[in-house]
mmCIF file of C-alpha atoms in Angstrom:
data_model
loop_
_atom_site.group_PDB
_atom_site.id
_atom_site.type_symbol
_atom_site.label_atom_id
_atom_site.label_comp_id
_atom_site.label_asym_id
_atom_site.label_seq_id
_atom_site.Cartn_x
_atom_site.Cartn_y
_atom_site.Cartn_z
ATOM 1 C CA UNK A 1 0.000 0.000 0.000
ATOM 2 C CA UNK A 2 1.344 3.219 -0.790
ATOM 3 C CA UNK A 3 2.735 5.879 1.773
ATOM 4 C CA UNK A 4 0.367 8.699 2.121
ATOM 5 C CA UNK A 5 1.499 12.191 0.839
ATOM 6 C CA UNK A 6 1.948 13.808 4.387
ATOM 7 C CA UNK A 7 2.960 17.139 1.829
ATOM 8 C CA UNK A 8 -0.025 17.599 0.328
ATOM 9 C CA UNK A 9 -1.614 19.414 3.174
ATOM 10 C CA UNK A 10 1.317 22.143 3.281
ATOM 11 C CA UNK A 11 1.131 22.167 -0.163
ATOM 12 C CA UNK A 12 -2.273 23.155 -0.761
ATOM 13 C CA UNK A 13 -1.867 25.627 2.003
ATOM 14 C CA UNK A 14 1.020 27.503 0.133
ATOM 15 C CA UNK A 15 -0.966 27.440 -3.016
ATOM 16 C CA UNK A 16 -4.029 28.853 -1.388
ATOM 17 C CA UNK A 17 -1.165 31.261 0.197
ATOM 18 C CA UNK A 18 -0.142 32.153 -2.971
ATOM 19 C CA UNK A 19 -3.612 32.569 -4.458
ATOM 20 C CA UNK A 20 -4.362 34.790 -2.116
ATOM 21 C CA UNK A 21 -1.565 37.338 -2.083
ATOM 22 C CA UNK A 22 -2.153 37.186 -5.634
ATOM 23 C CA UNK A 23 -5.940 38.454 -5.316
ATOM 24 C CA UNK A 24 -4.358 40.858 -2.861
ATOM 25 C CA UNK A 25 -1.312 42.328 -4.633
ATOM 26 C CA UNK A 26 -4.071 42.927 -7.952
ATOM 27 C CA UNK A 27 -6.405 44.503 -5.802
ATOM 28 C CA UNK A 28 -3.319 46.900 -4.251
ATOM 29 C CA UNK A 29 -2.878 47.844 -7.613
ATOM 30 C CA UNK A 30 -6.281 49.086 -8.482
ATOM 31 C CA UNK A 31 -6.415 50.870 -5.734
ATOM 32 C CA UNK A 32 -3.447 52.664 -6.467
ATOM 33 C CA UNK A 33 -4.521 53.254 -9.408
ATOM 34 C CA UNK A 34 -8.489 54.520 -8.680
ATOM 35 C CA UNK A 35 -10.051 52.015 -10.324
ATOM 36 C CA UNK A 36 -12.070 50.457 -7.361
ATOM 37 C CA UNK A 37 -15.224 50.166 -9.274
ATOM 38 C CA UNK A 38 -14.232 47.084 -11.441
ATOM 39 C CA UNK A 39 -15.815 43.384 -12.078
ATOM 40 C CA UNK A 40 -14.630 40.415 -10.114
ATOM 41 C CA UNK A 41 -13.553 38.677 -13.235
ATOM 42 C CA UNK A 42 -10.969 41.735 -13.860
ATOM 43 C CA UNK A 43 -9.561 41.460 -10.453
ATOM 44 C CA UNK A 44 -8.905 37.856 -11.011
ATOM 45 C CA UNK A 45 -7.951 38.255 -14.035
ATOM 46 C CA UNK A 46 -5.230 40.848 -13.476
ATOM 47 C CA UNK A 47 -4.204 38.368 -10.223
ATOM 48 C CA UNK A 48 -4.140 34.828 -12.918
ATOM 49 C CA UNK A 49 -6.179 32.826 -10.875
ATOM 50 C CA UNK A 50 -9.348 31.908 -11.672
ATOM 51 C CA UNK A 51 -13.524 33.222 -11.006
ATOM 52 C CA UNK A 52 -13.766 29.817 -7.882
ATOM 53 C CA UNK A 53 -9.980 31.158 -6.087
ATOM 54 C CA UNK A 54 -12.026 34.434 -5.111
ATOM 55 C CA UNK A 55 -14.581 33.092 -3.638
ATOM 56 C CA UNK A 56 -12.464 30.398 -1.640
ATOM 57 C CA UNK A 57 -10.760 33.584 0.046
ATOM 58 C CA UNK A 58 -13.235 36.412 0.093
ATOM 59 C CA UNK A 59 -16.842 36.901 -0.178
ATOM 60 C CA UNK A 60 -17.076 40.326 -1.759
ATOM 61 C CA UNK A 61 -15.287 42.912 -3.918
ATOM 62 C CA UNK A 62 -15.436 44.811 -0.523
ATOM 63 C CA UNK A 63 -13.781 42.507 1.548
ATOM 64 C CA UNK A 64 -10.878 42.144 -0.886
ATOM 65 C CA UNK A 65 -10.065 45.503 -0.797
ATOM 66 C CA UNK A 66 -10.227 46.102 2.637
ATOM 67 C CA UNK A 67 -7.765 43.206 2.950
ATOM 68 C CA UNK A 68 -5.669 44.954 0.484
ATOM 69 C CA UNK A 69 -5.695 48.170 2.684
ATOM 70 C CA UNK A 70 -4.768 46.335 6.154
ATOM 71 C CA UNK A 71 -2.411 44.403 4.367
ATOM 72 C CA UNK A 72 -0.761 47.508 2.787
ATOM 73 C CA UNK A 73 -1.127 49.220 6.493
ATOM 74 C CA UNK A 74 0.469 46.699 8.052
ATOM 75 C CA UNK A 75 3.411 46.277 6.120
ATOM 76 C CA UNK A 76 3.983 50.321 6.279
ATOM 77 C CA UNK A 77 3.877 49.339 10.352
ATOM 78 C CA UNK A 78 6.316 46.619 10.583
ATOM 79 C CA UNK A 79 8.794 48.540 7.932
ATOM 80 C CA UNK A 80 8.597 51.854 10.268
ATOM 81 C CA UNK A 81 8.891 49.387 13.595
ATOM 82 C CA UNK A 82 12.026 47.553 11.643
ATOM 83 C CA UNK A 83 13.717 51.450 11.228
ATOM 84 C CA UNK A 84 12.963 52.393 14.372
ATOM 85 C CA UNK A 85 13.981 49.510 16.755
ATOM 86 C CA UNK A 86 16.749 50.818 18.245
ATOM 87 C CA UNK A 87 15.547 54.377 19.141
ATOM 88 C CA UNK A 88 15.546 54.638 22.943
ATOM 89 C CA UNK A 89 14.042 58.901 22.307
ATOM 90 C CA UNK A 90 9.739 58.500 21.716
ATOM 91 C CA UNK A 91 10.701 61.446 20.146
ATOM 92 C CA UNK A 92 13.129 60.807 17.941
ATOM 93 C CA UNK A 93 11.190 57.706 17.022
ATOM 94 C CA UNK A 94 8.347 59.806 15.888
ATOM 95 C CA UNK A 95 10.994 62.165 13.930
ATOM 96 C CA UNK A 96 12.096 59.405 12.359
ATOM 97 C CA UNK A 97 9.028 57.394 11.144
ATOM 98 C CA UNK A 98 7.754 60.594 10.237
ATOM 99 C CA UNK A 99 10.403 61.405 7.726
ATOM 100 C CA UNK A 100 11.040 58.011 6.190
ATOM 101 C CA UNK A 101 6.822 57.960 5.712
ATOM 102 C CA UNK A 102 7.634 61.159 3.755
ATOM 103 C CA UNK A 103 10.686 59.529 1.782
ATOM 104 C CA UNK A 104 8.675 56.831 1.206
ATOM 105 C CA UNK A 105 6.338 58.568 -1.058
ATOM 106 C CA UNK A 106 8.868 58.570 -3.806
ATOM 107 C CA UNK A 107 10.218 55.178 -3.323
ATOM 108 C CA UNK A 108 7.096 52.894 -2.784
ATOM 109 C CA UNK A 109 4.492 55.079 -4.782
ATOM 110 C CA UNK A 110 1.639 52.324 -5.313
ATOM 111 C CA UNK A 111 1.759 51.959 -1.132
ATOM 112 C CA UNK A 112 1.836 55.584 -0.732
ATOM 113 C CA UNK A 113 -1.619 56.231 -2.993
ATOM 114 C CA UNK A 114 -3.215 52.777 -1.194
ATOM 115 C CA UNK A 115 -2.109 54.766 1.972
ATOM 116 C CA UNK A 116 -3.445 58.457 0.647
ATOM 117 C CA UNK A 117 -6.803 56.656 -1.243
ATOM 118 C CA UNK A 118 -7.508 55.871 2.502
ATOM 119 C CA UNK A 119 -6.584 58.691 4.583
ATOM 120 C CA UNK A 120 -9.772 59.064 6.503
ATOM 121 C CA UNK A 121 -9.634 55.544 7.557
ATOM 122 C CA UNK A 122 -5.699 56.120 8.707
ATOM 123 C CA UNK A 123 -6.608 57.981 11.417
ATOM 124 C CA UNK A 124 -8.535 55.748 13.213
ATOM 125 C CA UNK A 125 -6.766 52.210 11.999
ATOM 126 C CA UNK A 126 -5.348 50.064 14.817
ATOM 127 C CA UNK A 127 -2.715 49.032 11.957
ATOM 128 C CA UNK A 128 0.218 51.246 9.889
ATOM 129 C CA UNK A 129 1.309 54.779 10.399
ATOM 130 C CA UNK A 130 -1.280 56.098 13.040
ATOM 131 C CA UNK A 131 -1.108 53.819 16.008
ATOM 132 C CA UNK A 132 2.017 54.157 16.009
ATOM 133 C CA UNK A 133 2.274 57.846 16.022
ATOM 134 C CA UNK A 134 0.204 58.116 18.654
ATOM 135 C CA UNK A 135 2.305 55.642 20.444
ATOM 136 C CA UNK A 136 5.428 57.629 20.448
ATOM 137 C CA UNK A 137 3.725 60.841 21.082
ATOM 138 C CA UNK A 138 1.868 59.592 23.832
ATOM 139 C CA UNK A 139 5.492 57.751 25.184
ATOM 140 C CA UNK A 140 7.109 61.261 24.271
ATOM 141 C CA UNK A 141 4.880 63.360 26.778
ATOM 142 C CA UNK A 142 5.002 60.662 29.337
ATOM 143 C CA UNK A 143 9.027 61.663 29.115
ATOM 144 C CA UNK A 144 8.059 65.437 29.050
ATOM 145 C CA UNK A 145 9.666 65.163 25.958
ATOM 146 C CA UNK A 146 6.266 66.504 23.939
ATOM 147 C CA UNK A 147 3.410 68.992 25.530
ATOM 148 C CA UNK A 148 0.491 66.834 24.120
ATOM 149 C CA UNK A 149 -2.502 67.224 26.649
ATOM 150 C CA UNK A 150 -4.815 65.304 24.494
ATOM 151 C CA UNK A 151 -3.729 63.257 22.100
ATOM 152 C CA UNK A 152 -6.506 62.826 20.149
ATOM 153 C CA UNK A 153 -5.922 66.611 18.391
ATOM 154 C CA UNK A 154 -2.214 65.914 18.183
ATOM 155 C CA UNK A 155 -3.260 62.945 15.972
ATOM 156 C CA UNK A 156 -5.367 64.673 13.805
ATOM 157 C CA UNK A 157 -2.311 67.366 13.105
ATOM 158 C CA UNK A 158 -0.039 64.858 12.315
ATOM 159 C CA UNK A 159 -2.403 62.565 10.054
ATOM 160 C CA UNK A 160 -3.829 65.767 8.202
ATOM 161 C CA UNK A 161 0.023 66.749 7.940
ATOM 162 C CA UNK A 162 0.904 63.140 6.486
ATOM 163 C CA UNK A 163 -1.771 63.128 4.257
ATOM 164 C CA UNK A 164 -1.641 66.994 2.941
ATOM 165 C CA UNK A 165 2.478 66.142 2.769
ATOM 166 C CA UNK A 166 1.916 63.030 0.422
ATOM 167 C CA UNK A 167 -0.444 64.243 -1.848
ATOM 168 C CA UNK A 168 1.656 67.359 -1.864
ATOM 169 C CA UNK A 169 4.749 65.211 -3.319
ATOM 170 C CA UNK A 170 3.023 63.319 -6.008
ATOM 171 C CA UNK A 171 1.807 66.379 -7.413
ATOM 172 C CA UNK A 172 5.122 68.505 -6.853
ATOM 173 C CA UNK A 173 7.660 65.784 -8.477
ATOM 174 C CA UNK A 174 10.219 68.390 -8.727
ATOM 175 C CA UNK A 175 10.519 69.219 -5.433
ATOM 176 C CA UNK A 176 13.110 67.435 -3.305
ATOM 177 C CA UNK A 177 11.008 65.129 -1.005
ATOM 178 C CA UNK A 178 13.689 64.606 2.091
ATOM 179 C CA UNK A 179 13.995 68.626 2.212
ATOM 180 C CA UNK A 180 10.075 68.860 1.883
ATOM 181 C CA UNK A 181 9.329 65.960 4.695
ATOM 182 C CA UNK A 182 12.113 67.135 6.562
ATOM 183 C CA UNK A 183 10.371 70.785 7.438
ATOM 184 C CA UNK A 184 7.459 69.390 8.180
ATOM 185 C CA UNK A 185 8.729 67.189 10.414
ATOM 186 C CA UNK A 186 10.470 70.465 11.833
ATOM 187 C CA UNK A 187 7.374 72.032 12.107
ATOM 188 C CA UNK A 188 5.177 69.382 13.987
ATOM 189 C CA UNK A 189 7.921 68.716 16.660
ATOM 190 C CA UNK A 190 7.740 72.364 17.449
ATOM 191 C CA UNK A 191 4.136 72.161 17.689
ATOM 192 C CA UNK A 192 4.479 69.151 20.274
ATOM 193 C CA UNK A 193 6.622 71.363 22.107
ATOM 194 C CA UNK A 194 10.463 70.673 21.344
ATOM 195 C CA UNK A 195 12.137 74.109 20.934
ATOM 196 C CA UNK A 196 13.429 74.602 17.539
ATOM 197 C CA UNK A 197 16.923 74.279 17.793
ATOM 198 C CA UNK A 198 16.167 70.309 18.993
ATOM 199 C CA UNK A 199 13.269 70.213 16.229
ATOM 200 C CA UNK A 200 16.250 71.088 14.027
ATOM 201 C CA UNK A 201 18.785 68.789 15.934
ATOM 202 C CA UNK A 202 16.132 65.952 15.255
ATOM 203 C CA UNK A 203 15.608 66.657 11.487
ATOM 204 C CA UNK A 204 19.198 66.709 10.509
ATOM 205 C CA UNK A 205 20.286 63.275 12.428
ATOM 206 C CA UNK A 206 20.959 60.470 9.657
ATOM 207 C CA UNK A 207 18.431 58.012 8.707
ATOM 208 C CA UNK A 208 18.490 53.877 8.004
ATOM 209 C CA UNK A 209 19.805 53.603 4.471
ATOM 210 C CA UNK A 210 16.738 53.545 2.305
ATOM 211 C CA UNK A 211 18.702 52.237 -0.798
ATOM 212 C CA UNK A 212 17.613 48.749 -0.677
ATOM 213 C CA UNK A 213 14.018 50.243 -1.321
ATOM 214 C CA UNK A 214 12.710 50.554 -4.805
ATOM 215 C CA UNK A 215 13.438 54.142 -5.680
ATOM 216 C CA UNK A 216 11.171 56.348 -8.236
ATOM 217 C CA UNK A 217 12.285 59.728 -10.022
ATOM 218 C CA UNK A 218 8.865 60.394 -9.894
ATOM 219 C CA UNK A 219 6.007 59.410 -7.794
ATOM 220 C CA UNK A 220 3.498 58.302 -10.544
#
């Protein structure tokens, strides 16, 4: 009697792994593009699986997409935890995620319009750029390090700044984007409360090398 195939369980997990991603990765891509209000078929289509694989993973258009959102979040949140790891200042932490997030406009441009296609939702996500943010500025006042008496409104600064800063660099893609991101970032750690000589300090310490990233002259 033949040996059963004790693989064939991991297998078909990886494949339905891979299908999935694949539904995910087209649907990131639509998004980034606008076009949200397409057929099923042209989603799975632009993935190469076929019209069944969908429904095996999601059970709407809508739930695809929001996958494709949290997905995108969370991989914004782990990159911006992985760059910031070794920061012992909340402050400088939020300095620092802040300006890559800016940098990263240029060099990850389909994330940065799934990111900006969502920015109501960004505020209040438990995933990406926002709960961390409010992390280190709620860490940074608990140090006296920021003056933020209620959170909340510093949150809505900084996400209105993130968002106006992004949307601000794809349409500007002559102007330099570290300079740009950079005096923002100047400007909201003087509105938390650092004087502007250590806003300045903060802005103008060097960053993780951002080379390995994929890198756009422009961010269309």
């Amino acid at each position: 009697m033949a040996e059963p195939n004790r693989d064939a369980p991991d297998r078909l997990a990886r494949r339905k792994a891979r299908t999935r991603a694949a539904l995910v990765r087209a649907a990131q891509a639509l998004i980034a593009e606008g076009r949200t209000n397409v057929a099923i078929l042209e989603i799975t289509q632009a993935a190469d699986v076929g019209m069944g694989s969908f429904y095996n993973h999601f059970a709407s258009k809508e739930e695809l997409f929001q996958a494709a959102v949290a997905e995108a979040l969370d991989r914004h949140g782990a990159l911006l935890d992985e760059l910031t790891a070794e920061l012992d200042d909340p402050a400088h932490a939020f300095a620092q995620s802040f300006r890559l997030t800016g940098r990263l406009h240029r060099r990850r441009p389909e994330l940065s319009k799934i990111l900006l296609g969502h920015g109501l939702a960004l505020v209040a996500s438990d995933s990406g750029l926002a709960p961390r943010a409010r992390r280190d500025i709620e860490a940074a006042a608990r140090a006296g390090r920021f003056h933020a008496p209620d959170p909340d409104l510093a949150m809505v600064t900084v996400a209105g700044a993130a968002l106006c800063l992004g949307r601000f660099l794809h349409a500007h893609p002559e102007r330099d984007d570290a300079e740009a991101t950079d005096r923002v970032t100047e400007d909201l750690l003087r509105m938390l409360g650092l004087s502007p000589d250590e806003a300045r300090d903060l802005c103008r310490r060097p960053l993780p090398d951002l080379t390995p990233l994929p890198h756009h002259d422009t961010a269309a």
